[in-house]
Coordinates of C-alpha atoms and ligand atoms in Angstrom, one line a residue:
Chain A
X1 CA 27.1 9.5 -11.6
X2 CA 29.5 12.1 -12.9
X3 CA 29.0 14.4 -15.7
X4 CA 31.4 17.1 -16.7
X5 CA 31.0 19.8 -19.2
X6 CA 34.0 20.9 -21.2
X7 CA 35.7 24.2 -21.4
X8 CA 34.8 25.4 -24.8
X9 CA 37.1 27.6 -26.7
X10 CA 39.0 29.2 -23.9
X11 CA 35.9 30.4 -22.1
X12 CA 36.3 29.1 -18.6
X13 CA 33.3 26.9 -18.1
X14 CA 33.3 24.3 -15.6
X15 CA 30.2 22.2 -15.3
X16 CA 30.1 19.3 -12.9
X17 CA 27.2 17.5 -11.7
X18 CA 27.6 14.8 -9.1
X19 CA 25.1 12.6 -7.4
X20 CA 25.8 9.8 -5.0
X21 CA 23.9 6.6 -4.5
X22 CA 20.7 8.1 -5.9
X23 CA 21.0 10.7 -3.2
X24 CA 21.6 14.4 -3.3
X25 CA 22.5 16.0 -6.5
X26 CA 25.1 18.6 -6.1
X27 CA 27.4 21.0 -7.8
X28 CA 26.7 22.8 -11.0
X29 CA 29.7 25.0 -11.0
X30 CA 29.8 27.4 -13.9
X31 CA 32.5 30.0 -13.8
X32 CA 32.8 32.6 -16.4
X33 CA 34.6 35.3 -14.5
X34 CA 37.8 33.8 -13.5
X35 CA 38.1 32.6 -10.0
X36 CA 36.8 29.1 -9.7
X37 CA 33.7 28.5 -7.7
X38 CA 34.5 25.8 -5.4
X39 CA 32.5 23.4 -3.3
X40 CA 29.2 22.0 -4.4
X41 CA 25.7 23.2 -3.9
X42 CA 22.3 21.9 -4.8
X43 CA 21.8 22.1 -8.5
X44 CA 18.8 24.3 -8.5
X45 CA 20.5 26.8 -6.2
X46 CA 23.6 26.7 -8.3
X47 CA 21.5 27.2 -11.5
X48 CA 19.7 30.2 -10.0
X49 CA 22.9 31.7 -8.9
X50 CA 24.3 31.9 -12.4
X51 CA 25.3 35.5 -12.7
X52 CA 25.6 37.6 -15.8
X53 CA 29.1 38.0 -17.0
X54 CA 30.5 41.4 -16.1
X55 CA 32.1 43.4 -18.8
X56 CA 33.3 40.9 -21.4
X57 CA 32.4 40.6 -24.9
X58 CA 29.5 42.3 -26.6
X59 CA 28.3 39.1 -28.2
X60 CA 28.0 37.3 -25.0
X61 CA 26.3 40.3 -23.4
X62 CA 23.9 40.8 -26.3
X63 CA 22.7 37.3 -26.2
X64 CA 22.7 37.1 -22.5
X65 CA 19.4 38.3 -21.3
X66 CA 17.1 36.0 -23.1
X67 CA 19.5 33.2 -22.7
X68 CA 19.9 33.9 -19.0
X69 CA 16.2 33.9 -18.7
X70 CA 15.7 30.7 -20.5
X71 CA 18.7 29.1 -18.9
X72 CA 17.5 29.9 -15.5
X73 CA 14.0 28.7 -16.0
X74 CA 15.2 25.9 -18.1
X75 CA 17.9 24.8 -15.7
X76 CA 15.7 25.1 -12.7
X77 CA 13.1 23.1 -14.5
X78 CA 15.7 20.5 -15.3
X79 CA 17.1 20.6 -11.8
X80 CA 13.7 19.8 -10.5
X81 CA 13.5 17.0 -13.1
X82 CA 16.7 15.6 -11.9
X83 CA 15.6 15.5 -8.3
X84 CA 12.4 13.8 -9.3
X85 CA 13.8 11.4 -11.7
X86 CA 17.2 10.7 -10.5
X87 CA 16.9 7.0 -10.0
X88 CA 15.4 6.4 -13.4
X89 CA 17.3 8.5 -15.7
X90 CA 18.7 11.7 -14.3
X91 CA 21.6 11.4 -16.7
X92 CA 19.6 12.4 -19.6
X93 CA 18.1 15.3 -17.9
X94 CA 21.4 16.5 -16.6
X95 CA 22.8 16.2 -20.0
X96 CA 20.0 18.5 -21.1
X97 CA 21.1 21.1 -18.6
X98 CA 24.7 20.7 -19.5
X99 CA 23.8 21.1 -23.2
X100 CA 21.9 24.2 -22.5
X101 CA 24.8 25.7 -20.6
X102 CA 27.3 24.8 -23.2
X103 CA 25.1 26.3 -25.9
X104 CA 24.7 29.4 -23.9
X105 CA 28.5 29.8 -23.6
X106 CA 29.2 28.9 -27.1
X107 CA 26.6 31.4 -28.3
X108 CA 24.6 28.8 -30.2
X109 CA 20.9 28.2 -30.2
X110 CA 20.1 27.1 -26.7
X111 CA 16.4 27.0 -27.3
X112 CA 16.8 23.8 -29.2
X113 CA 18.8 22.3 -26.4
X114 CA 16.1 23.2 -23.9
X115 CA 13.4 21.8 -26.1
X116 CA 15.3 18.6 -26.4
X117 CA 15.7 18.4 -22.7
X118 CA 12.0 18.9 -22.3
X119 CA 11.4 16.1 -24.7
X120 CA 13.7 13.9 -22.6
X121 CA 11.8 14.9 -19.5
X122 CA 8.5 13.9 -21.1
X123 CA 10.0 10.6 -22.1
X124 CA 11.3 10.0 -18.6
X125 CA 8.0 11.0 -17.0
X126 CA 6.3 8.4 -19.1
X127 CA 8.8 5.8 -18.1
X128 CA 8.4 6.7 -14.5
X129 CA 4.6 6.4 -14.7
X130 CA 5.0 3.1 -16.4
X131 CA 7.4 1.8 -13.7
X132 CA 5.1 3.1 -11.0
X133 CA 2.2 1.2 -12.6
X134 CA 4.3 -1.9 -12.6
X135 CA 5.1 -1.5 -9.0
X136 CA 1.4 -0.9 -8.2
X137 CA 0.5 -4.1 -10.0
X138 CA 3.1 -6.0 -8.0
X139 CA 1.7 -4.7 -4.8
X140 CA -1.8 -5.4 -5.9
X141 CA -1.1 -9.0 -6.8
X142 CA 0.5 -9.6 -3.4
X143 CA -2.6 -8.2 -1.9
X144 CA -4.8 -10.3 -4.1
X145 CA -2.9 -13.3 -2.9
X146 CA -3.7 -12.6 0.7
X147 CA -7.2 -11.4 0.3
X148 CA -8.6 -13.8 -2.3
X149 CA -6.8 -17.0 -1.3
X150 CA -8.3 -16.9 2.2
X151 CA -11.9 -17.0 1.1
X152 CA -11.0 -19.5 -1.7
X153 CA -9.4 -21.8 0.9
X154 CA -12.5 -21.6 3.0
X155 CA -14.7 -22.5 0.1
X156 CA -12.5 -25.5 -0.7
X157 CA -12.6 -26.7 2.8
X158 CA -16.4 -26.3 3.1
X159 CA -16.8 -28.3 -0.1
X160 CA -14.6 -31.1 1.3
X161 CA -16.5 -31.1 4.5
X162 CA -19.8 -31.4 2.6
X163 CA -18.4 -34.3 0.6
X164 CA -17.4 -35.9 3.9
X165 CA -20.8 -35.4 5.3
X166 CA -22.6 -36.7 2.3
X167 CA -20.5 -39.8 2.2
X168 CA -20.2 -40.6 5.9
X169 CA -22.9 -38.8 7.8
X170 CA -25.7 -38.1 5.2
X171 CA -28.3 -37.3 7.9
X172 CA -26.6 -34.0 8.9
X173 CA -28.5 -31.8 6.4
X174 CA -28.4 -28.8 8.7
X175 CA -24.6 -28.9 8.7
X176 CA -24.5 -29.3 5.0
X177 CA -26.7 -26.2 4.5
X178 CA -24.5 -24.4 7.0
X179 CA -21.5 -25.1 4.7
X180 CA -23.4 -24.0 1.7
X181 CA -24.3 -20.7 3.4
X182 CA -20.6 -20.2 4.2
X183 CA -19.6 -20.8 0.6
X184 CA -22.1 -18.2 -0.6
X185 CA -20.8 -15.8 2.0
X186 CA -17.2 -16.3 0.9
X187 CA -18.1 -16.0 -2.7
X188 CA -19.6 -12.7 -1.9
X189 CA -16.4 -11.7 -0.1
X190 CA -14.4 -12.5 -3.2
X191 CA -16.8 -10.6 -5.4
X192 CA -16.6 -7.6 -3.1
X193 CA -12.8 -7.6 -3.5
X194 CA -12.8 -8.1 -7.2
X195 CA -15.4 -5.4 -7.6
X196 CA -13.3 -2.9 -5.6
X197 CA -10.3 -3.9 -7.7
X198 CA -12.1 -3.3 -10.9
X199 CA -13.3 0.1 -9.8
X200 CA -9.7 0.7 -8.7
X201 CA -8.2 -0.3 -12.0
X202 CA -10.8 1.3 -14.3
X203 CA -9.4 4.5 -15.4
X204 CA -12.7 6.3 -16.1
X205 CA -12.1 9.8 -17.1
X206 CA -13.7 12.0 -14.5
X207 CA -16.5 14.2 -15.7
X208 CA -16.1 17.6 -14.2
X209 CA -19.3 19.4 -13.1
X210 CA -20.2 22.3 -10.9
X211 CA -20.7 21.0 -7.4
X212 CA -22.2 22.5 -4.2
X213 CA -19.7 21.0 -1.8
X214 CA -21.7 21.6 1.3
X215 CA -24.7 19.9 -0.2
X216 CA -22.6 16.9 -1.4
X217 CA -20.9 16.5 2.0
X218 CA -24.3 16.8 3.8
X219 CA -25.8 14.1 1.6
X220 CA -23.0 11.7 2.6
X221 CA -23.3 12.7 6.3
X222 CA -27.0 11.8 6.2
X223 CA -26.1 8.3 4.9
X224 CA -24.1 7.5 8.0
X225 CA -26.1 9.5 10.5
X226 CA -28.7 6.9 11.2
X227 CA -26.2 4.3 12.2
X228 CA -24.2 6.9 14.0
X229 CA -27.2 7.7 16.2
X230 CA -27.6 4.1 17.2
X231 CA -24.0 4.0 18.3
X232 CA -24.1 7.3 20.1
X233 CA -21.8 9.0 17.6
X234 CA -22.5 12.7 17.1
X235 CA -22.1 13.9 13.5
X236 CA -21.1 17.6 13.7
X237 CA -21.1 19.8 10.6
X238 CA -19.1 23.0 10.4
X239 CA -19.7 24.3 6.9
X240 CA -18.4 27.5 5.4
X241 CA -21.3 29.0 3.5
X242 CA -19.6 31.0 0.8
X243 CA -17.3 28.4 -0.7
X244 CA -15.7 29.2 -4.1
X245 CA -17.2 27.3 -7.0
X246 CA -15.9 23.8 -7.4
X247 CA -15.7 21.9 -10.6
X248 CA -15.1 18.2 -9.9
X249 CA -16.5 14.7 -10.5
X250 CA -19.4 14.5 -8.0
X251 CA -19.7 10.6 -7.8
X252 CA -16.0 10.3 -7.3
X253 CA -15.9 12.9 -4.6
X254 CA -18.9 11.3 -2.9
X255 CA -17.0 8.0 -2.9
X256 CA -14.1 9.7 -1.2
X257 CA -16.2 11.4 1.5
X258 CA -18.2 8.3 2.2
X259 CA -15.0 6.2 2.6
X260 CA -13.6 8.7 5.1
X261 CA -16.9 8.8 7.0
X262 CA -17.0 5.0 7.0
X263 CA -13.5 4.7 8.4
X264 CA -14.3 7.4 11.0
X265 CA -17.4 5.4 12.2
X266 CA -15.2 2.3 12.4
X267 CA -12.5 4.1 14.4
X268 CA -15.0 5.6 16.9
X269 CA -16.9 2.4 17.3
X270 CA -19.3 3.7 19.9
X271 CA -19.8 7.0 21.7
X272 CA -17.8 9.9 20.2
X273 CA -18.0 12.4 17.5
X274 CA -17.3 12.8 13.8
X275 CA -16.7 16.4 12.7
X276 CA -17.0 17.4 9.1
X277 CA -15.7 20.8 8.1
X278 CA -15.7 22.6 4.8
X279 CA -13.7 25.7 4.2
X280 CA -11.7 27.6 1.6
X281 CA -8.0 28.4 1.5
X282 CA -8.2 31.8 -0.2
X283 CA -9.9 31.4 -3.6
X284 CA -7.6 28.5 -4.6
X285 CA -8.6 25.5 -2.6
X286 CA -11.7 24.1 -1.1
X287 CA -11.0 21.9 1.9
X288 CA -13.1 19.1 3.3
X289 CA -11.9 17.7 6.7
X290 CA -13.3 14.6 8.4
X291 CA -12.2 14.3 12.0
X292 CA -13.1 11.7 14.5
X293 CA -12.5 11.0 18.2
X294 CA -11.7 7.4 17.4
X295 CA -8.7 5.1 18.1
X296 CA -6.2 7.1 16.1
X297 CA -3.4 5.7 13.9
X298 CA 0.0 4.6 15.3
X299 CA 2.9 6.5 13.8
X300 CA 4.4 3.3 12.2
X301 CA 1.1 2.8 10.3
X302 CA 0.7 6.4 9.0
X303 CA 2.9 5.8 6.0
X304 CA 1.0 2.7 5.0
X305 CA -2.6 3.5 5.3
X306 CA -2.9 4.6 1.7
X307 CA -1.3 1.4 0.4
X308 CA -3.7 -1.0 -1.3
X309 CA -4.7 -3.8 1.0
X310 CA -3.3 -2.3 4.1
X311 CA -5.8 -2.8 6.8
X312 CA -5.9 -3.4 10.6
X313 CA -9.4 -4.7 10.5
X314 CA -10.2 -8.3 11.2
X315 CA -10.2 -10.8 8.3
X316 CA -13.2 -10.4 6.1
X317 CA -14.1 -7.0 7.5
X318 CA -11.8 -4.6 5.7
X319 CA -10.1 -5.0 2.3
X320 CA -7.8 -2.1 2.9
X321 CA -8.7 -0.6 -0.4
X322 CA -10.7 2.4 0.9
X323 CA -8.0 4.9 1.4
X324 CA -5.9 3.8 -1.6
X325 CA -9.0 4.4 -3.7
X326 CA -9.5 7.8 -2.1
X327 CA -5.9 8.6 -2.9
X328 CA -6.2 7.6 -6.5
X329 CA -9.4 9.5 -6.9
X330 CA -8.0 12.7 -5.4
X331 CA -5.1 12.4 -7.8
X332 CA -7.4 12.2 -10.7
X333 CA -9.4 15.2 -9.4
X334 CA -6.2 17.2 -9.1
X335 CA -6.6 17.4 -5.4
X336 CA -4.8 16.1 -2.3
X337 CA -5.6 14.0 0.7
X338 CA -3.6 14.1 3.9
X339 CA -3.9 12.8 7.4
X340 CA -3.0 13.7 10.9
X341 CA -3.6 11.4 13.9
X342 CA -2.9 10.8 17.5
X343 CA -3.4 7.4 19.0
X344 CA -6.2 7.5 21.6
X345 CA -7.3 10.9 20.5
X346 CA -8.5 10.6 17.0
X347 CA -7.7 11.2 13.4
X348 CA -8.3 13.9 10.8
X349 CA -8.4 13.4 7.1
X350 CA -8.2 16.5 4.9
X351 CA -9.1 16.8 1.3
X352 CA -8.0 19.8 -0.7
X353 CA -9.5 20.4 -4.1
X354 CA -8.5 23.2 -6.5
X355 CA -11.3 25.7 -6.8
X356 CA -12.5 26.9 -10.2
X357 CA -11.1 30.3 -10.9
Chain B
X1 CA -1.8 -44.5 11.7
X2 CA -1.2 -46.1 15.1
X3 CA -0.4 -42.9 16.9
X4 CA -2.2 -39.9 15.8
X5 CA -0.3 -36.6 15.8
X6 CA -1.6 -33.8 18.0
X7 CA -2.1 -30.7 15.9
X8 CA -2.7 -27.0 16.7
X9 CA -4.1 -24.8 14.0
X10 CA -3.4 -21.1 14.4
X11 CA -5.3 -18.8 12.1
X12 CA -7.2 -15.6 12.6
X13 CA -9.8 -16.7 10.0
X14 CA -12.3 -18.5 12.3
X15 CA -14.2 -20.4 9.7
X16 CA -10.9 -21.6 8.1
X17 CA -9.5 -23.1 11.3
X18 CA -12.7 -24.7 12.6
X19 CA -13.6 -26.4 9.3
X20 CA -10.0 -27.5 8.8
X21 CA -10.2 -28.8 12.4
X22 CA -13.2 -30.9 11.6
X23 CA -11.7 -32.2 8.4
X24 CA -8.5 -33.3 10.2
X25 CA -10.4 -34.7 13.1
X26 CA -12.4 -37.1 10.9
X27 CA -9.1 -38.2 9.5
X28 CA -8.1 -39.3 13.0
X29 CA -5.9 -36.5 14.2
X30 CA -6.3 -34.7 17.5
X31 CA -6.8 -31.1 16.7
X32 CA -7.1 -27.8 18.7
X33 CA -7.5 -24.4 17.1
X34 CA -6.9 -20.8 18.2
X35 CA -7.2 -17.5 16.5
X36 CA -4.0 -15.7 17.4
X37 CA -0.3 -16.4 18.0
X38 CA -0.6 -15.3 21.6
X39 CA -3.3 -17.8 22.4
X40 CA -1.1 -20.5 20.7
X41 CA 2.0 -19.6 22.8
X42 CA -0.1 -19.7 25.9
X43 CA -1.3 -23.2 25.0
X44 CA 2.2 -24.6 24.4
X45 CA 3.1 -24.8 28.0
X46 CA 0.5 -27.3 29.0
X47 CA 0.1 -29.3 25.8
X48 CA 2.6 -31.2 23.8
X49 CA 1.6 -30.6 20.2
X50 CA 3.5 -32.5 17.5
X51 CA 2.7 -30.2 14.6
X52 CA 1.5 -26.6 14.4
X53 CA -0.2 -25.2 11.4
X54 CA 0.5 -21.5 11.4
X55 CA -1.0 -18.7 9.3
X56 CA 1.4 -15.9 8.3
X57 CA -0.8 -12.8 8.1
X58 CA -2.4 -12.2 11.5
X59 CA -3.0 -9.0 13.4
X60 CA -0.7 -8.3 16.5
X61 CA 1.8 -11.1 16.1
X62 CA 2.5 -12.5 12.6
X63 CA 3.1 -16.2 12.0
X64 CA 6.8 -15.6 11.4
X65 CA 7.3 -13.9 14.8
X66 CA 5.2 -16.7 16.4
X67 CA 7.4 -19.3 14.7
X68 CA 10.5 -17.9 16.3
X69 CA 8.8 -17.9 19.7
X70 CA 7.5 -21.4 19.3
X71 CA 11.0 -22.7 18.5
X72 CA 12.3 -21.0 21.6
X73 CA 9.8 -22.7 23.8
X74 CA 10.0 -26.1 22.2
X75 CA 12.3 -26.6 19.2
X76 CA 10.9 -30.1 18.7
X77 CA 7.5 -29.0 17.5
X78 CA 7.3 -29.1 13.7
X79 CA 5.7 -26.0 12.2
X80 CA 4.0 -25.9 8.9
X81 CA 3.2 -22.4 7.6
X82 CA 0.0 -21.8 5.7
X83 CA -0.3 -18.6 3.8
X84 CA -2.4 -16.9 1.2
X85 CA 0.5 -15.3 -0.5
X86 CA 3.8 -16.7 -1.6
X87 CA 6.7 -14.5 -0.9
X88 CA 10.3 -15.7 -1.3
X89 CA 11.5 -13.4 1.5
X90 CA 9.0 -14.8 3.9
X91 CA 9.7 -18.3 2.9
X92 CA 13.4 -17.9 3.4
X93 CA 12.8 -16.4 6.8
X94 CA 10.6 -19.3 7.8
X95 CA 13.1 -21.9 6.7
X96 CA 15.9 -20.0 8.6
X97 CA 13.8 -20.1 11.7
X98 CA 13.4 -23.8 11.4
X99 CA 9.9 -24.1 9.9
X100 CA 9.2 -27.5 8.5
X101 CA 7.2 -26.6 5.4
X102 CA 5.4 -23.8 3.6
X103 CA 2.1 -24.3 2.0
X104 CA -0.1 -22.0 0.0
X105 CA -3.8 -21.5 0.6
X106 CA -6.0 -22.9 -0.8
X107 CA -4.6 -26.3 -0.4
X108 CA -6.5 -29.7 -0.6
X109 CA -6.8 -31.4 2.8
X110 CA -5.2 -34.6 1.4
X111 CA -2.0 -32.6 0.6
X112 CA -2.0 -31.0 4.0
X113 CA -2.6 -34.3 5.7
X114 CA 0.4 -35.8 3.9
X115 CA 2.6 -32.9 5.1
X116 CA 1.4 -33.3 8.6
X117 CA 2.2 -37.0 8.6
X118 CA 5.8 -36.6 7.3
X119 CA 6.4 -33.8 9.8
X120 CA 5.1 -36.0 12.5
X121 CA 7.3 -38.9 11.3
X122 CA 10.3 -36.7 11.4
X123 CA 9.6 -35.5 14.9
X124 CA 9.2 -39.1 16.2
X125 CA 12.3 -40.2 14.4
X126 CA 14.3 -37.4 16.0
X127 CA 12.9 -38.1 19.4
X128 CA 13.7 -41.8 19.0
X129 CA 17.3 -40.9 18.3
X130 CA 17.4 -38.8 21.4
X131 CA 18.1 -35.1 21.6
X132 CA 20.5 -33.7 19.0
X133 CA 23.0 -31.1 19.7
Ligands
LIG1 N1 -10.4 7.4 10.8 C1 -9.5 6.5 11.1 N2 -9.1 6.3 12.4 C2 -8.2 5.3 12.6 N3 -7.6 4.5 11.7 C3 -8.0 4.6 10.4 C4 -8.9 5.6 10.0 N4 -9.1 5.5 8.7 C5 -8.3 4.5 8.3 N5 -7.6 4.0 9.3 C6 -6.7 2.9 9.3 O1 -6.2 2.7 7.9 C7 -6.5 1.4 7.5 C8 -6.8 1.4 6.0 O2 -8.0 2.1 5.7 P1 -8.8 1.7 4.4 O3 -10.0 2.6 4.4 O4 -7.8 1.8 3.3 O5 -9.1 0.2 4.5 P2 -10.2 -0.5 5.6 O6 -11.1 0.5 6.1 O7 -9.4 -1.3 6.5 O8 -10.9 -1.5 4.6 P3 -12.0 -1.0 3.5 O9 -12.1 0.4 3.5 O10 -11.5 -1.6 2.2 O11 -13.3 -1.7 3.9 C9 -7.6 0.9 8.4 O12 -7.6 -0.5 8.5 C10 -7.3 1.6 9.7 O13 -6.3 0.9 10.4
LIG2 MG1 -12.1 1.9 4.9

């Protein structure tokens, strides 16, 4: 992609934006003082290094300060936009930046240009979200293929086997009921998957309420504690007592915490510990960390564990939707989820939620 | 069928492979089944299977990797891939590796049986003609 601004009315403006193969964006060279700025630098740095013209005409100087301010913030904002949206429409956003700069130099109203660029950004954002949704649906349908077709295949075979038994070996009633039981089991498995998918797809607006985080986390810990005891897994709580107030959707947060605990139990298997920590980063974030002494996650899987249907559990045991659900929920709650892990040592999942200020 | 093909089912879904095994057995085939690609490869040395039914999505070693290994050990065995999800990329890969056919789960036993028979015919035909270069 190449975009070049002109050199309006004798003022030496050079505006070049280059990007290669959807990669780095470089070079916004604006030169108002004479000597050409050479080379290329990241757009946002270039934009923030725009310097006020020294000396020069009164008109340019008069209009400079507010323009400079707007241009800097505007251009930086646009520069960020470009980086984020490069593959899907950076051209427009860059044009916005170019327009703003040209308007600045030609002394026209730049505010409109920036407003226009912002509109373009909104439009591009929407398009991006739409395309991400489509990608997600593609991924989901691939996953559904794997996960639903297996139980359906089993159901079909059991039915065929029952037909065979009824026609050829009608005395084998125990075997027939065994097939029936299997069918019921597999139907349940399908239902489990579709249920999770529905929850996943349903975009229920979260209802934000004041939450006592320690209490909420403790409740979830209690749910797994009984089973943990049977399997010699210690559940350790390290709670910070004076956490900042948190406004969030309690059932959604519970779901996330429970999923993490569930995964941790699974990873530990038998004998080990799960540590649940709550803390605050300043007054801005409340953190909940679930660590385990389990099997850990190999590096090559770390990038995939949040993908829908990614699972390393045996067929029929994990649907691979737990963490992707957690990720979706944390997005909706305005928080973040992150992971660190070492194979053989254990894993640690951290939640960061914005505190109410 | 005068000669019945010897079939190996490889699928990590236990109930799938055992019931399919029973269904094919009552149709007169000789059937073994295992739950992983590794077990399958270990069995190849001592058994001469005619047709292998191979699942794609298995932990540890996928069906596609297993197919490559099987063809290295004995390129005469016909391999039919059974999968829960159609993906053009995977299908291409399988054909390139010399897979015989590619079937989507769920699939009626009659259909599978027909595929096994034609795969078996092909294998015998080729063996009758002697080894090809
Ligand atoms: N605490 C953990 N320790 C080690 N591996 C983990 C941990 N949590 C998640 N994983 C890995 O990430 C994968 C995906 O987890 P996720 O919760 O999304 O699905 P799942 O647990 O396999 O199935 P589901 O949650 O739908 O029953 C798991 O299969 C496992 O390999
Ligand atoms: Mg899980």
